[in-house]
PDB file of C-alpha atoms in Angstrom:
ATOM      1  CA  UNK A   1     -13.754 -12.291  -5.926  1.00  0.00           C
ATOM      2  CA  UNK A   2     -15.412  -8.907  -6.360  1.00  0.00           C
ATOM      3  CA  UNK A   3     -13.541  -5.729  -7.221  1.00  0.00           C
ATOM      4  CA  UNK A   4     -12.994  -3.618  -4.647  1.00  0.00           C
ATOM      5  CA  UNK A   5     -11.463  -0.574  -3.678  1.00  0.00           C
ATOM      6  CA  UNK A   6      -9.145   0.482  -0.541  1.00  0.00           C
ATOM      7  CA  UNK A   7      -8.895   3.961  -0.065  1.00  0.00           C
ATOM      8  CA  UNK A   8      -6.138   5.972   2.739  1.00  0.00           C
ATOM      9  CA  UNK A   9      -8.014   6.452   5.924  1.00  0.00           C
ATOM     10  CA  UNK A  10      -7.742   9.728   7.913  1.00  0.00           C
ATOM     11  CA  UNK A  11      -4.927   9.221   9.961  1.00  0.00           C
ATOM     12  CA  UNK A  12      -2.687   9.098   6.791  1.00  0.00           C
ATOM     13  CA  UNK A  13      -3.317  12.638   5.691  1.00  0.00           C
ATOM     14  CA  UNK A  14      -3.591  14.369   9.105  1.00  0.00           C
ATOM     15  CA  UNK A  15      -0.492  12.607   9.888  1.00  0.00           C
ATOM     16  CA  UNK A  16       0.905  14.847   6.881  1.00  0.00           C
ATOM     17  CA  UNK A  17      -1.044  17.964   8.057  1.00  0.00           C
ATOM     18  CA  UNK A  18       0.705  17.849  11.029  1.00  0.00           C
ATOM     19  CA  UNK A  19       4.122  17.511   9.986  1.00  0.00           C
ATOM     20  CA  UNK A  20       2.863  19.848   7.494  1.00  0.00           C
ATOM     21  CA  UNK A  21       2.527  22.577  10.284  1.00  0.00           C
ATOM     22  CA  UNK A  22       5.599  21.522  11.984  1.00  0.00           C
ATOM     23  CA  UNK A  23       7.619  22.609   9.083  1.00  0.00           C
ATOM     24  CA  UNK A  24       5.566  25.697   8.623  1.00  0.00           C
ATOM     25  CA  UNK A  25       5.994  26.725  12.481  1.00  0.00           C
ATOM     26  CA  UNK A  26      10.285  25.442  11.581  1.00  0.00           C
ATOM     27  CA  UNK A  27      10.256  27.930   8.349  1.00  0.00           C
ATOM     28  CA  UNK A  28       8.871  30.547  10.558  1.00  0.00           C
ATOM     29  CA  UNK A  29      11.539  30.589  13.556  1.00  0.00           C
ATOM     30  CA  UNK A  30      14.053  29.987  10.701  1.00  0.00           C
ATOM     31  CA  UNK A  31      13.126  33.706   9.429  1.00  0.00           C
ATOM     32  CA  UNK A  32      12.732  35.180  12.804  1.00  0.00           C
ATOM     33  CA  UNK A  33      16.051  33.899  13.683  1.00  0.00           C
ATOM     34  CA  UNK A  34      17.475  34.780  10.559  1.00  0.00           C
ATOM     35  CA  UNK A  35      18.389  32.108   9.397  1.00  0.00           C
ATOM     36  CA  UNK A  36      19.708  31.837   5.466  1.00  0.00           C
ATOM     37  CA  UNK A  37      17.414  32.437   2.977  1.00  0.00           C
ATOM     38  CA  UNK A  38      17.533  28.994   1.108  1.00  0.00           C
ATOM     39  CA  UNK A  39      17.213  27.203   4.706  1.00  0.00           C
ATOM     40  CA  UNK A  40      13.669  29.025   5.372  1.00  0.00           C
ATOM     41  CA  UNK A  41      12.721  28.466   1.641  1.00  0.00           C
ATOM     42  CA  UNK A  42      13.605  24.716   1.805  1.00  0.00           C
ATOM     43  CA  UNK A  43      11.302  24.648   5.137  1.00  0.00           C
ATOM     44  CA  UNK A  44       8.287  26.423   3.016  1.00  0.00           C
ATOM     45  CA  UNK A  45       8.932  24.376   0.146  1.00  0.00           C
ATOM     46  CA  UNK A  46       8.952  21.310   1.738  1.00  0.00           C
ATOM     47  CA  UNK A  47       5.534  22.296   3.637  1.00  0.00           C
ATOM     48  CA  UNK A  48       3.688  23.518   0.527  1.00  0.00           C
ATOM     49  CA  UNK A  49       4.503  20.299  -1.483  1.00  0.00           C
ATOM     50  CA  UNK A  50       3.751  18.275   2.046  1.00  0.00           C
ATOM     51  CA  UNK A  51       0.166  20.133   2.284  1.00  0.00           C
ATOM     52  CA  UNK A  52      -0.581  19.121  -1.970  1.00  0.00           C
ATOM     53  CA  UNK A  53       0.157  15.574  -0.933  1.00  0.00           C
ATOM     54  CA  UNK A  54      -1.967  15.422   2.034  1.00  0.00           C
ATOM     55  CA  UNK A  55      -4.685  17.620   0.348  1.00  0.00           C
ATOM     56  CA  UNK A  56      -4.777  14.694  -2.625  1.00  0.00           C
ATOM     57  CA  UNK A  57      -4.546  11.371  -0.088  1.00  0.00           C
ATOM     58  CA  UNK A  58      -7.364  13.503   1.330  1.00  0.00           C
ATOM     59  CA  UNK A  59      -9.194  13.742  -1.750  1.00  0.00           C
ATOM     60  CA  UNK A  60      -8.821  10.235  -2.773  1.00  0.00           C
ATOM     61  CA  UNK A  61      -6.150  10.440  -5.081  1.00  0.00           C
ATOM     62  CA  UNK A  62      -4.168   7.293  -3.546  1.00  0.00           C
ATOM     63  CA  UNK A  63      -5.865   3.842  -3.567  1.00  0.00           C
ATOM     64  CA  UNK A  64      -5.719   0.616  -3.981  1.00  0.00           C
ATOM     65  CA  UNK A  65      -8.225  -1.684  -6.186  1.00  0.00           C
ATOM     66  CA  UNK A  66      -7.970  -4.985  -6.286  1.00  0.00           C
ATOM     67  CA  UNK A  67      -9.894  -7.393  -8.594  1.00  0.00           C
ATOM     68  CA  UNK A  68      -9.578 -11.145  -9.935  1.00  0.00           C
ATOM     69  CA  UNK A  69      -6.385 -10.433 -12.526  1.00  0.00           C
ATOM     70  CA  UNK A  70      -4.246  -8.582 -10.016  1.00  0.00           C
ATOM     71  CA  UNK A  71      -4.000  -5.031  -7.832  1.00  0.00           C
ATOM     72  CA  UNK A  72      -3.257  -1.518  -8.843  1.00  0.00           C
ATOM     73  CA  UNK A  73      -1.275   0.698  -6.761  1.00  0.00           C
ATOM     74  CA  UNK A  74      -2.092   4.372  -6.968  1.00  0.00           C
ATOM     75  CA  UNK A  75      -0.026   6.910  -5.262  1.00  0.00           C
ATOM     76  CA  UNK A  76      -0.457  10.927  -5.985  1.00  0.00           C
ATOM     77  CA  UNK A  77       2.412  10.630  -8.329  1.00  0.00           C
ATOM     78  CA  UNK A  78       1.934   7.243 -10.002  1.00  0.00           C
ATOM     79  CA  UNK A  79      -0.084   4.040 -10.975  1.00  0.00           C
ATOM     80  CA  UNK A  80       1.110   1.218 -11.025  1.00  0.00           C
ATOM     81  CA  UNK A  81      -0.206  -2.780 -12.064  1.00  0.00           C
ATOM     82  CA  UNK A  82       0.227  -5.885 -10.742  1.00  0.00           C
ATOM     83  CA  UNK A  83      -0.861  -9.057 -11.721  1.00  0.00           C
ATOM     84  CA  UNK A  84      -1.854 -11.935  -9.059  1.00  0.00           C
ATOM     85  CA  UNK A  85       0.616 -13.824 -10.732  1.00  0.00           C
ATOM     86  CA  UNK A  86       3.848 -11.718 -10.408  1.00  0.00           C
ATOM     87  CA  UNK A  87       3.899 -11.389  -7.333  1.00  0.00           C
ATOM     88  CA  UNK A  88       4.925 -13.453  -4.202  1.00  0.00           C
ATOM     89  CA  UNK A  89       2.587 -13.806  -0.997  1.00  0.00           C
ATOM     90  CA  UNK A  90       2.222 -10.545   0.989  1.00  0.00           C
ATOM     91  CA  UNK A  91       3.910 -10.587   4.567  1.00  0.00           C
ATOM     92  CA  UNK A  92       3.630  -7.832   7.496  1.00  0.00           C
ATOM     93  CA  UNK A  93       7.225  -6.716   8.146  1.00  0.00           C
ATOM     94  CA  UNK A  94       8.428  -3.857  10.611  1.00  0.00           C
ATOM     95  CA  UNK A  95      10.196  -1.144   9.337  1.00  0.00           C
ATOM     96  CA  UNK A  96      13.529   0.667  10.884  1.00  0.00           C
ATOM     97  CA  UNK A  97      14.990   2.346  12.303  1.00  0.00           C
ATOM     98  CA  UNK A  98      12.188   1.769  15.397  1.00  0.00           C
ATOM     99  CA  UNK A  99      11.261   4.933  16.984  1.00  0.00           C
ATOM    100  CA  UNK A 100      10.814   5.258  20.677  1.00  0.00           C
ATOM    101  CA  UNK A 101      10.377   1.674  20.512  1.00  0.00           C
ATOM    102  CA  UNK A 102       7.721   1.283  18.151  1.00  0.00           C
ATOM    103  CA  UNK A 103       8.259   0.345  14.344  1.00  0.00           C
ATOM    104  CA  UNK A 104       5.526   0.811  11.612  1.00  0.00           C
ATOM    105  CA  UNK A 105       4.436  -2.336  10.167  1.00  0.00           C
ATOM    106  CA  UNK A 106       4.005  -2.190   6.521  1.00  0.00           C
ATOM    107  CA  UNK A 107       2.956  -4.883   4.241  1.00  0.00           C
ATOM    108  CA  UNK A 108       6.010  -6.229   1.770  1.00  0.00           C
ATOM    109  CA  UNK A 109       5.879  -8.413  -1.219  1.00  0.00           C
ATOM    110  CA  UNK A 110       8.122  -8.915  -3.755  1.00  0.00           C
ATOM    111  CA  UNK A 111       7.845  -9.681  -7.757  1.00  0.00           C
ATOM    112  CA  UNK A 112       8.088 -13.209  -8.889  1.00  0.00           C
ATOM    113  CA  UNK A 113      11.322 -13.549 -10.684  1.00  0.00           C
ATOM    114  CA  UNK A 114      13.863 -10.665  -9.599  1.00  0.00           C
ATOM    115  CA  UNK A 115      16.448 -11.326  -8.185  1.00  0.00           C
ATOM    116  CA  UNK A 116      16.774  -9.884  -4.950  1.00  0.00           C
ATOM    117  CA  UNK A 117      18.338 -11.472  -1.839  1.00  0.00           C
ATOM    118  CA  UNK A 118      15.521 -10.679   0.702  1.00  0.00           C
ATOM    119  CA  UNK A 119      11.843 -10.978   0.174  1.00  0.00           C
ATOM    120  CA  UNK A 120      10.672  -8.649   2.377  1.00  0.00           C
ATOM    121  CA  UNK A 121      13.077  -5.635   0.764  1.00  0.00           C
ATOM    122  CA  UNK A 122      10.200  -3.327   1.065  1.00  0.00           C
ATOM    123  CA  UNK A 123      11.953  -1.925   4.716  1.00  0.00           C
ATOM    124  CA  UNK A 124      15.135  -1.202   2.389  1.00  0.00           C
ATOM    125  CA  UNK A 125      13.376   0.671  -0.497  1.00  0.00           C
ATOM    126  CA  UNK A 126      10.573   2.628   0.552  1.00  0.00           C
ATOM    127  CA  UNK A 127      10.672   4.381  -2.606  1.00  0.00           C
ATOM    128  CA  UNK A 128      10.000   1.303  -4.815  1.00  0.00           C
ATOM    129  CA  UNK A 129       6.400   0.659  -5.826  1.00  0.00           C
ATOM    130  CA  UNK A 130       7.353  -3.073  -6.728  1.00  0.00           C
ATOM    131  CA  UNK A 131       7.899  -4.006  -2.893  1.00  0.00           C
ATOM    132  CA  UNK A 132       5.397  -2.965  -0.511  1.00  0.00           C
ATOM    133  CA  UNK A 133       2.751  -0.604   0.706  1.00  0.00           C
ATOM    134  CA  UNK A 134       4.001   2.597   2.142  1.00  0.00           C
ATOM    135  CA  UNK A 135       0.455   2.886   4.166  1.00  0.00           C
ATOM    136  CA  UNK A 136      -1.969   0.065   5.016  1.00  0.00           C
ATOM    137  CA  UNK A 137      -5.275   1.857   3.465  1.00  0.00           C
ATOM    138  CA  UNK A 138      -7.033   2.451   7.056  1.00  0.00           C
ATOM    139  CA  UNK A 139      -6.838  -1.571   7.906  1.00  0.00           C
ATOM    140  CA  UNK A 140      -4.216  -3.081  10.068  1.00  0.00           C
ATOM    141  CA  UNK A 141      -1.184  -4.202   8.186  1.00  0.00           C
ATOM    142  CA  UNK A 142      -2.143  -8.139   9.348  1.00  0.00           C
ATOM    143  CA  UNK A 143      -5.669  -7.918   7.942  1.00  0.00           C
ATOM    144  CA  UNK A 144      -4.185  -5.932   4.485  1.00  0.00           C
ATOM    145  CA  UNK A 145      -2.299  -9.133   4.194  1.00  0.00           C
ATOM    146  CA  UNK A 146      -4.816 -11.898   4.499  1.00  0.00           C
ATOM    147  CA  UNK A 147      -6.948  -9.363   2.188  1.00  0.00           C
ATOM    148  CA  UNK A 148      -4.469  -9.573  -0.216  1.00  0.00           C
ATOM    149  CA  UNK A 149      -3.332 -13.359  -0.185  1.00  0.00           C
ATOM    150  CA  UNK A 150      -7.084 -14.209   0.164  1.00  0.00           C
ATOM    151  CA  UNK A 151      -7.320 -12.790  -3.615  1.00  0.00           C
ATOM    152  CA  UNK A 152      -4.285 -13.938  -4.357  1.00  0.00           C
ATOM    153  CA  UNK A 153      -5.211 -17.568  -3.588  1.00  0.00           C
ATOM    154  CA  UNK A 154      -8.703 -17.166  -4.962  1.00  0.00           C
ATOM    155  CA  UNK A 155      -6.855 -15.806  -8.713  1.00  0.00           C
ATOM    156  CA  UNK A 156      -4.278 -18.262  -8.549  1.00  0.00           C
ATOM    157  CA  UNK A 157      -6.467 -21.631  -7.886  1.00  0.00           C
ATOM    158  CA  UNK A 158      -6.077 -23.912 -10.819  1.00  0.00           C
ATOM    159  CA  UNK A 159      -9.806 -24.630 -12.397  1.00  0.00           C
ATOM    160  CA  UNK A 160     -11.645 -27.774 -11.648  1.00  0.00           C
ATOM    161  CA  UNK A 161     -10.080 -30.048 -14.672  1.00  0.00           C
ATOM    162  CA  UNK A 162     -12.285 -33.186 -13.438  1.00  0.00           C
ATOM    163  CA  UNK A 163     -15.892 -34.566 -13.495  1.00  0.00           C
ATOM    164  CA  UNK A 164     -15.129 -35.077  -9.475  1.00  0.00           C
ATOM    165  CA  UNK A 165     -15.613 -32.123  -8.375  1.00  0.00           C
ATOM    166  CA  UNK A 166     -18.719 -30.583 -10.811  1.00  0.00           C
ATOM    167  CA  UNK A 167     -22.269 -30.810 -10.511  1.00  0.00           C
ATOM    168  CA  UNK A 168     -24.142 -32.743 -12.674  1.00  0.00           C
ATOM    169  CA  UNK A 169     -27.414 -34.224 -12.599  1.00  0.00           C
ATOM    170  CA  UNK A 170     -25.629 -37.617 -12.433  1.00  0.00           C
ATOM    171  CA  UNK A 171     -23.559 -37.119  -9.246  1.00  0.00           C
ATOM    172  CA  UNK A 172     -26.645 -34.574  -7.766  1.00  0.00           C
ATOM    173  CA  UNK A 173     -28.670 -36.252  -4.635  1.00  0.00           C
ATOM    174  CA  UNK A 174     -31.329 -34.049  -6.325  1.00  0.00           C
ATOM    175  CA  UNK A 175     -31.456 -35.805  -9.529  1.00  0.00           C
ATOM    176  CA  UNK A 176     -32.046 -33.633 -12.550  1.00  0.00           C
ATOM    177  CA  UNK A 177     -31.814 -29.569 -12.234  1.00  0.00           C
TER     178      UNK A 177
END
């Protein structure tokens, strides 16, 4: 299968920008309050780093490229590589706690050969690049996952070991070629 390249959509980062502003608008009543110093700064702090991430998701910085040999995950922080191999089939799972009844579905895998009690840990360890997806690169989670087993599948088939299933001038209604 061809290379190709999954990119955050929009909604990621202006998610961010929001909550971005949010904390901004929190720092500010915080100081017109008069609330402690380190409160406010923690508010700012957590804004400023908020608007950097959003500003590079933005930009392009997080992807996701996926080839024959395997996937590599790229957050703003990290990169990280995965080979078809390693891994276990990808699954949608809903993550908790579910807010106002609704859960955000996230797509979970798992690496071949830990040993971990539940495959679909990714809902447990958000923080762990070896488990899951934290977004679902402007797709729905369902089609990320058929996406993703499709070139799973596809690396994974064995080779065609027999004569049975090549072409050959022999077997060809065609004759020679």
């Amino acid at each position: 299968m061809p290379e190709r390249i999954l990119k955050a959509g929009p909604a990621a980062w202006i998610a961010q920008l929001i909550l971005c502003v949010l904390l901004i608008v929190l720092a500010i009543f915080c100081l017109a309050a008069g609330a402690g110093f380190w409160l406010t700064f923690v508010f700012f702090f957590a804004a400023i780093v908020g608007l950097w991430i959003a500003f590079k998701v933005a930009t392009g910085s997080a992807y996701l490229i996926l080839d024959e040999a395997g996937f590599t995950k790229k957050t703003v922080f990290t990169t990280h590589r995965f080979e078809w191999g390693g891994v276990s089939g990808f699954a949608v799972v809903e993550t908790w706690p579910k807010l106002a009844g609704f859960a955000k579905k996230v797509v979970a895998f798992r690496r071949l050969g830990e040993e971990e009690p539940d495959m679909f840990s990714a809902v447990t360890d958000l923080f762990n690049p070896g488990k899951g997806f934290g977004h679902n690169y402007d797709m729905e989670p369902d089609h990320l996952a058929d996406l993703l087993n499709d070139y799973r599948a596809a690396a994974l088939k064995p080779p065609m070991q027999d004569e049975e299933g090549q072409k050959t001038s022999e077997n060809s209604p065609q004759g020679d070629y």
